[in-house]
Short mmCIF file of C-alpha atoms and ligand atoms in Angstrom, two decimals:
data_model
loop_
_atom_site.label_atom_id
_atom_site.label_comp_id
_atom_site.label_asym_id
_atom_site.label_seq_id
_atom_site.Cartn_x
_atom_site.Cartn_y
_atom_site.Cartn_z
CA UNK A 1 -48.24 -23.68 -6.12
CA UNK A 2 -46.06 -20.41 -6.24
CA UNK A 3 -44.16 -19.85 -2.47
CA UNK A 4 -42.60 -16.86 -2.36
CA UNK A 5 -40.66 -15.66 0.99
CA UNK A 6 -38.82 -13.10 1.94
CA UNK A 7 -35.31 -12.99 1.93
CA UNK A 8 -34.33 -12.36 5.15
CA UNK A 9 -32.60 -8.75 5.05
CA UNK A 10 -28.84 -8.37 4.33
CA UNK A 11 -26.31 -7.36 7.03
CA UNK A 12 -22.85 -6.40 7.69
CA UNK A 13 -20.08 -8.50 9.23
CA UNK A 14 -17.27 -7.26 10.08
CA UNK A 15 -13.64 -8.72 11.70
CA UNK A 16 -10.47 -7.04 12.94
CA UNK A 17 -7.12 -8.67 12.53
CA UNK A 18 -2.98 -8.73 12.50
CA UNK A 19 -2.44 -9.52 9.28
CA UNK A 20 1.13 -8.50 7.26
CA UNK A 21 1.89 -7.01 10.48
CA UNK A 22 -0.74 -4.59 9.95
CA UNK A 23 -4.08 -4.31 11.09
CA UNK A 24 -6.76 -5.02 8.59
CA UNK A 25 -10.21 -4.73 9.25
CA UNK A 26 -12.69 -6.79 6.60
CA UNK A 27 -16.43 -6.28 5.81
CA UNK A 28 -18.77 -7.72 3.81
CA UNK A 29 -22.33 -7.76 3.53
CA UNK A 30 -23.80 -11.49 3.80
CA UNK A 31 -27.13 -12.94 4.41
CA UNK A 32 -26.07 -14.58 7.85
CA UNK A 33 -23.13 -14.85 10.34
CA UNK A 34 -22.63 -18.28 9.13
CA UNK A 35 -21.68 -16.95 5.77
CA UNK A 36 -20.43 -13.60 6.32
CA UNK A 37 -17.57 -15.64 9.09
CA UNK A 38 -16.68 -17.91 5.98
CA UNK A 39 -16.35 -15.13 3.35
CA UNK A 40 -14.08 -13.54 6.23
CA UNK A 41 -12.24 -16.31 6.19
CA UNK A 42 -11.63 -16.41 2.63
CA UNK A 43 -10.56 -13.03 2.76
CA UNK A 44 -7.74 -13.64 5.66
CA UNK A 45 -6.16 -17.26 4.07
CA UNK A 46 -6.05 -14.55 0.45
CA UNK A 47 -4.01 -12.20 2.68
CA UNK A 48 -1.81 -14.94 4.43
CA UNK A 49 -1.20 -16.22 1.29
CA UNK A 50 0.12 -13.33 -0.54
CA UNK A 51 2.11 -12.63 2.90
CA UNK A 52 3.88 -15.65 2.09
CA UNK A 53 4.15 -14.48 -1.18
CA UNK A 54 5.87 -11.12 -0.76
CA UNK A 55 7.15 -11.16 2.74
CA UNK A 56 11.05 -10.24 2.55
CA UNK A 57 10.79 -10.82 6.35
CA UNK A 58 9.89 -14.86 6.06
CA UNK A 59 13.06 -16.45 5.14
CA UNK A 60 11.28 -18.99 2.97
CA UNK A 61 9.39 -15.93 0.16
CA UNK A 62 9.98 -15.95 -3.39
CA UNK A 63 11.35 -12.75 -2.10
CA UNK A 64 14.01 -12.90 -0.10
CA UNK A 65 15.08 -15.58 -2.67
CA UNK A 66 15.11 -12.93 -5.52
CA UNK A 67 17.33 -11.08 -2.14
CA UNK A 68 19.68 -13.72 -1.34
CA UNK A 69 20.92 -13.89 -5.00
CA UNK A 70 21.05 -10.43 -5.84
CA UNK A 71 24.67 -10.17 -7.69
CA UNK A 72 24.63 -13.80 -7.88
CA UNK A 73 21.50 -15.24 -10.11
CA UNK A 74 18.18 -14.90 -11.96
CA UNK A 75 15.65 -16.31 -9.32
CA UNK A 76 12.40 -17.68 -11.66
CA UNK A 77 9.10 -16.83 -9.42
CA UNK A 78 5.81 -17.89 -9.39
CA UNK A 79 3.52 -15.59 -12.29
CA UNK A 80 1.95 -13.73 -9.74
CA UNK A 81 5.00 -12.54 -7.95
CA UNK A 82 6.62 -11.63 -11.68
CA UNK A 83 3.48 -9.71 -12.55
CA UNK A 84 3.78 -8.05 -9.15
CA UNK A 85 7.21 -6.73 -9.83
CA UNK A 86 6.42 -5.75 -12.86
CA UNK A 87 3.60 -3.32 -12.30
CA UNK A 88 5.80 -1.91 -9.41
CA UNK A 89 8.49 -1.14 -12.05
CA UNK A 90 6.19 0.44 -14.04
CA UNK A 91 4.71 2.60 -11.39
CA UNK A 92 8.49 3.92 -10.62
CA UNK A 93 8.91 4.96 -14.16
CA UNK A 94 5.49 6.39 -14.11
CA UNK A 95 7.11 8.50 -10.98
CA UNK A 96 9.96 8.96 -11.75
CA UNK A 97 11.42 6.75 -9.15
CA UNK A 98 10.25 8.18 -6.47
CA UNK A 99 8.62 4.88 -5.92
CA UNK A 100 10.63 2.47 -6.18
CA UNK A 101 10.89 -1.54 -4.71
CA UNK A 102 14.54 -1.40 -4.42
CA UNK A 103 14.18 1.56 -1.31
CA UNK A 104 14.71 -1.83 0.54
CA UNK A 105 18.41 -1.98 0.99
CA UNK A 106 17.85 1.16 2.70
CA UNK A 107 15.85 -0.67 5.14
CA UNK A 108 19.56 -1.43 6.71
CA UNK A 109 20.43 2.04 7.56
CA UNK A 110 17.12 3.59 8.23
CA UNK A 111 14.71 1.49 10.67
CA UNK A 112 11.33 2.73 12.33
CA UNK A 113 10.80 -0.20 14.82
CA UNK A 114 12.21 1.56 17.77
CA UNK A 115 15.79 0.66 17.55
CA UNK A 116 17.82 3.36 15.91
CA UNK A 117 20.51 4.88 18.20
CA UNK A 118 21.89 7.44 15.79
CA UNK A 119 21.14 9.04 12.82
CA UNK A 120 23.29 7.00 9.30
CA UNK A 121 25.83 9.27 8.48
CA UNK A 122 26.41 10.71 4.95
CA UNK A 123 28.74 7.60 3.71
CA UNK A 124 26.25 4.81 4.80
CA UNK A 125 23.37 6.93 3.13
CA UNK A 126 25.86 7.52 0.30
CA UNK A 127 26.66 3.76 0.00
CA UNK A 128 23.22 2.75 0.54
CA UNK A 129 21.71 4.88 -2.26
CA UNK A 130 24.04 3.44 -4.48
CA UNK A 131 22.44 -0.15 -4.33
CA UNK A 132 18.60 1.67 -5.46
CA UNK A 133 17.60 1.61 -8.63
CA UNK A 134 14.76 -0.48 -10.15
CA UNK A 135 15.94 0.58 -13.82
CA UNK A 136 19.01 -2.21 -12.99
CA UNK A 137 16.72 -4.82 -12.02
CA UNK A 138 16.00 -7.68 -14.79
CA UNK A 139 13.02 -9.05 -16.03
CA UNK A 140 13.08 -11.96 -17.82
CA UNK A 141 9.53 -12.65 -19.23
CA UNK A 142 9.84 -15.91 -20.72
CA UNK A 143 11.50 -17.45 -17.74
CA UNK A 144 9.66 -15.28 -14.93
CA UNK A 145 12.89 -14.85 -13.34
CA UNK A 146 14.23 -11.71 -11.40
CA UNK A 147 17.55 -10.54 -11.08
CA UNK A 148 19.50 -8.19 -8.67
CA UNK A 149 22.93 -7.57 -10.89
CA UNK A 150 24.71 -6.33 -7.43
CA UNK A 151 25.05 -7.73 -4.04
CA UNK A 152 23.23 -5.96 -1.15
CA UNK A 153 20.77 -4.86 -3.48
CA UNK A 154 17.14 -5.45 -2.46
CA UNK A 155 13.54 -5.44 -3.01
CA UNK A 156 10.17 -4.74 -0.63
CA UNK A 157 6.64 -4.56 -1.10
CA UNK A 158 6.37 -2.46 2.33
CA UNK A 159 4.76 0.47 -0.37
CA UNK A 160 2.43 -1.38 -2.31
CA UNK A 161 1.85 -4.76 -1.00
CA UNK A 162 -1.18 -3.97 1.38
CA UNK A 163 -2.50 -2.37 -1.21
CA UNK A 164 -2.43 -5.33 -3.35
CA UNK A 165 -3.14 -7.85 -0.99
CA UNK A 166 -6.46 -5.82 -0.40
CA UNK A 167 -7.51 -5.75 -4.33
CA UNK A 168 -6.84 -9.49 -4.29
CA UNK A 169 -9.33 -9.79 -1.68
CA UNK A 170 -11.76 -8.08 -2.95
CA UNK A 171 -11.48 -9.85 -5.91
CA UNK A 172 -11.93 -13.30 -4.36
CA UNK A 173 -14.90 -12.16 -2.54
CA UNK A 174 -16.22 -10.73 -5.54
CA UNK A 175 -15.57 -14.16 -7.32
CA UNK A 176 -17.94 -15.91 -4.72
CA UNK A 177 -20.59 -13.33 -5.08
CA UNK A 178 -20.26 -11.13 -2.03
CA UNK A 179 -22.00 -8.04 -3.02
CA UNK A 180 -20.26 -5.70 -1.18
CA UNK A 181 -17.74 -4.46 1.40
CA UNK A 182 -14.40 -3.25 2.03
CA UNK A 183 -11.15 -4.52 2.64
CA UNK A 184 -9.03 -2.23 5.54
CA UNK A 185 -5.31 -2.96 5.35
CA UNK A 186 -4.24 -0.02 7.58
CA UNK A 187 -5.55 2.79 5.90
CA UNK A 188 -5.32 1.01 2.49
CA UNK A 189 -8.80 0.12 1.49
CA UNK A 190 -10.74 -1.18 -1.66
CA UNK A 191 -14.54 -1.68 -1.73
CA UNK A 192 -17.38 -2.46 -3.99
CA UNK A 193 -21.11 -2.67 -3.92
CA UNK A 194 -22.49 -1.07 -1.33
CA UNK A 195 -23.81 -1.28 2.21
CA UNK A 196 -27.63 -3.20 2.80
CA UNK A 197 -28.82 0.45 3.76
CA UNK A 198 -27.70 2.85 1.50
CA UNK A 199 -26.09 3.37 -2.04
CA UNK A 200 -22.08 4.15 -1.07
CA UNK A 201 -19.96 3.57 1.63
CA UNK A 202 -18.77 6.43 3.48
CA UNK A 203 -15.08 6.33 3.77
CA UNK A 204 -14.04 8.79 7.27
CA UNK A 205 -10.44 10.67 6.15
CA UNK A 206 -9.26 11.57 9.49
CA UNK A 207 -7.24 14.27 9.70
CA UNK A 208 -3.83 13.89 10.66
CA UNK A 209 -3.30 17.01 12.31
CA UNK A 210 -6.07 16.66 15.00
CA UNK A 211 -5.65 12.89 15.11
CA UNK A 212 -9.75 12.11 16.44
CA UNK A 213 -11.20 14.54 14.05
CA UNK A 214 -12.54 13.18 10.91
CA UNK A 215 -12.05 16.06 8.14
CA UNK A 216 -13.97 14.14 5.90
CA UNK A 217 -16.32 11.57 4.67
CA UNK A 218 -16.37 10.69 1.49
CA UNK A 219 -18.92 8.67 -0.67
CA UNK A 220 -17.33 5.91 -2.49
CA UNK A 221 -18.64 3.14 -4.82
CA UNK A 222 -16.38 0.22 -6.45
CA UNK A 223 -12.75 2.54 -5.57
CA UNK A 224 -9.48 1.92 -3.21
CA UNK A 225 -9.01 4.50 -1.01
CA UNK A 226 -5.70 4.79 0.24
CA UNK A 227 -4.05 6.90 3.16
CA UNK A 228 -0.39 7.15 3.67
CA UNK A 229 0.55 9.21 6.96
CA UNK A 230 4.28 9.57 8.80
CA UNK A 231 2.20 10.00 12.27
CA UNK A 232 2.70 6.03 12.78
CA UNK A 233 5.66 4.95 12.01
CA UNK A 234 9.17 7.70 12.24
CA UNK A 235 12.06 8.25 13.62
CA UNK A 236 13.10 12.00 15.86
CA UNK A 237 16.88 12.97 15.80
CA UNK A 238 18.23 16.02 16.90
CA UNK A 239 14.01 17.64 16.82
CA UNK A 240 13.53 16.91 12.79
CA UNK A 241 11.03 14.05 12.43
CA UNK A 242 12.15 11.06 9.87
CA UNK A 243 8.76 9.44 8.11
CA UNK A 244 9.38 6.12 6.79
CA UNK A 245 8.91 6.48 3.42
CA UNK A 246 12.77 7.12 1.58
CA UNK A 247 13.65 9.62 -0.74
CA UNK A 248 15.43 6.48 -3.53
CA UNK A 249 17.77 9.63 -4.88
CA UNK A 250 18.59 11.07 -1.85
CA UNK A 251 18.35 8.33 0.77
CA UNK A 252 16.97 10.52 2.99
CA UNK A 253 13.73 10.21 4.69
CA UNK A 254 10.86 12.66 2.64
CA UNK A 255 9.39 15.83 4.23
CA UNK A 256 7.09 18.26 3.91
CA UNK A 257 3.98 15.91 3.84
CA UNK A 258 2.12 14.79 6.65
CA UNK A 259 -0.83 12.72 4.49
CA UNK A 260 -1.36 11.38 1.22
CA UNK A 261 -4.81 10.16 0.46
CA UNK A 262 -5.32 8.22 -2.92
CA UNK A 263 -8.38 7.04 -4.77
CA UNK A 264 -8.06 5.12 -7.83
CA UNK A 265 -9.79 2.25 -8.93
CA UNK A 266 -7.39 -0.26 -7.87
CA UNK A 267 -5.70 -0.47 -4.09
CA UNK A 268 -2.44 -1.96 -5.76
CA UNK A 269 -1.93 1.56 -7.55
CA UNK A 270 -3.48 3.74 -5.36
CA UNK A 271 -1.09 2.77 -2.72
CA UNK A 272 2.09 3.25 -4.45
CA UNK A 273 0.93 6.85 -5.83
CA UNK A 274 0.76 7.38 -2.10
CA UNK A 275 3.91 6.49 -1.50
CA UNK A 276 5.53 8.84 -4.45
CA UNK A 277 3.63 12.03 -3.54
CA UNK A 278 5.33 11.38 -0.21
CA UNK A 279 8.52 12.05 -1.79
CA UNK A 280 7.75 13.90 -4.87
CA UNK A 281 6.43 16.81 -2.62
CA UNK A 282 3.01 18.11 -2.76
CA UNK A 283 3.06 19.96 -5.42
CA UNK A 284 5.25 17.87 -8.23
CA UNK A 285 2.75 15.28 -6.67
CA UNK A 286 -0.59 17.36 -7.36
CA UNK A 287 0.65 18.04 -10.75
CA UNK A 288 1.08 14.54 -11.59
CA UNK A 289 -1.97 12.94 -10.16
CA UNK A 290 -4.11 15.42 -11.99
CA UNK A 291 -2.68 14.04 -15.01
CA UNK A 292 -3.98 10.04 -14.49
CA UNK A 293 -7.33 9.56 -15.26
CA UNK A 294 -9.65 8.21 -12.66
CA UNK A 295 -6.84 9.20 -9.86
CA UNK A 296 -7.56 11.83 -7.24
CA UNK A 297 -5.61 13.00 -3.92
CA UNK A 298 -5.71 14.82 -1.43
CA UNK A 299 -2.58 16.48 0.36
CA UNK A 300 -1.75 17.55 4.27
CA UNK A 301 1.35 19.38 4.16
CA UNK A 302 3.37 20.09 7.37
CA UNK A 303 1.79 23.31 7.73
CA UNK A 304 -1.34 22.01 7.94
CA UNK A 305 -2.94 23.10 4.48
CA UNK A 306 -4.57 20.65 2.34
CA UNK A 307 -4.29 20.42 -1.49
CA UNK A 308 -6.33 18.18 -3.51
CA UNK A 309 -7.12 17.36 -7.27
CA UNK A 310 -10.41 19.27 -9.05
CA UNK A 311 -12.63 16.60 -8.65
CA UNK A 312 -12.24 16.01 -5.04
CA UNK A 313 -15.08 17.37 -3.16
CA UNK A 314 -14.39 17.34 0.14
CA UNK A 315 -17.25 17.58 3.21
CA UNK A 316 -15.12 18.78 5.54
CA UNK A 317 -16.86 18.36 8.96
P1 LIG B 1 1.70 3.39 5.22
O1 LIG B 1 0.71 2.88 4.39
O2 LIG B 1 2.13 2.14 5.80
O3 LIG B 1 2.15 4.65 5.54
P2 LIG B 1 3.07 3.76 2.85
O4 LIG B 1 2.11 2.69 1.73
O5 LIG B 1 2.81 5.18 2.43
O6 LIG B 1 3.59 2.66 4.16
O7 LIG B 1 4.35 2.86 2.65
C1 LIG B 1 5.24 3.16 3.30
C2 LIG B 1 6.73 2.11 3.37
O8 LIG B 1 7.18 2.06 1.79
C3 LIG B 1 7.43 2.07 3.88
O9 LIG B 1 7.68 1.65 5.24
C4 LIG B 1 8.42 1.23 3.26
O10 LIG B 1 8.46 -0.26 3.26
C5 LIG B 1 8.27 1.49 1.84
N1 LIG B 1 9.15 2.25 1.30
C6 LIG B 1 9.76 3.46 1.94
N2 LIG B 1 10.05 4.13 0.98
C7 LIG B 1 9.67 3.89 -0.42
C8 LIG B 1 9.95 4.45 -1.55
N3 LIG B 1 10.71 5.44 -1.85
N4 LIG B 1 8.88 3.26 -3.09
C9 LIG B 1 8.81 2.23 -2.37
N5 LIG B 1 8.44 1.59 -1.40
C10 LIG B 1 8.95 2.26 -0.42
MG1 LIG B 2 2.15 2.88 -0.14
#
């Protein structure tokens, strides 16, 4: 006898929590709340694991070990971290150094946690910039070792780590058979599959000028959407707003752009490119992104003007 029964309808399960110092919203499609929660737990474990690998605050991370040994010796690292650094250096070359993980030595002079009391002097900025330079990172593929050749040099994954974590959490859940979901790391998100009641996730992009207004709702399938904006972390000196994205060549925070949204196949790339566009500026940034196949972007400049690559169709509301 053939027994058939209807499967319970798939539903969305969601959790919001703080990981990597940021808000994460994890959404999965699942049959019931037990499996939905199990999947979300898996994603949380994966993101925590990555945080331990790439955090430059955690003294026990391999990243901290590389930084501690700057000017001293190469450090052998896990294949995963080696790969991430290697790809970050490739993005640095792609963006002529606008994106540069060695920006991190400037963490000592620019702090965006409210602790800065004065603007750094020109001398301090110049001394700090002299320690920046992705071309100087020595990679040894055979030994999986990474060497920062000068004392005081430092790498940091603030501009790529959340995107990487979103990609890895997505990949893990897909491998466990989760049919759809969104991993959203404070605006750096990757999506897969589709919601139970439709054929595409709709990603709302808020207008940074009028924060409560959604200005675009983009239908997204199998793609990453990442937004970088300076409206959350910045410092003010003499009425000038300094954003947390720093131009590695000048040592001063990037100006002229309020927010950048990048769509790409992977969140890691989108995250790094969004950071780069801030540094490159609207015109150069748009031009550069236009040349990359499968990558789109939307830029809002500090006059409130919106610039986007030709394939973007904004459903402005
Ligand atoms: P958010 O998504 O929080 O706006 P971004 O992805 O734009 O952040 O990255 C900003 C972070 O990247 C900074 O807080 C800092 O940690 C790091 N960063 C700043 N300037 C650069 C740079 N030129 N290249 C790479 N990383 C940078
Ligand atoms: Mg970024």
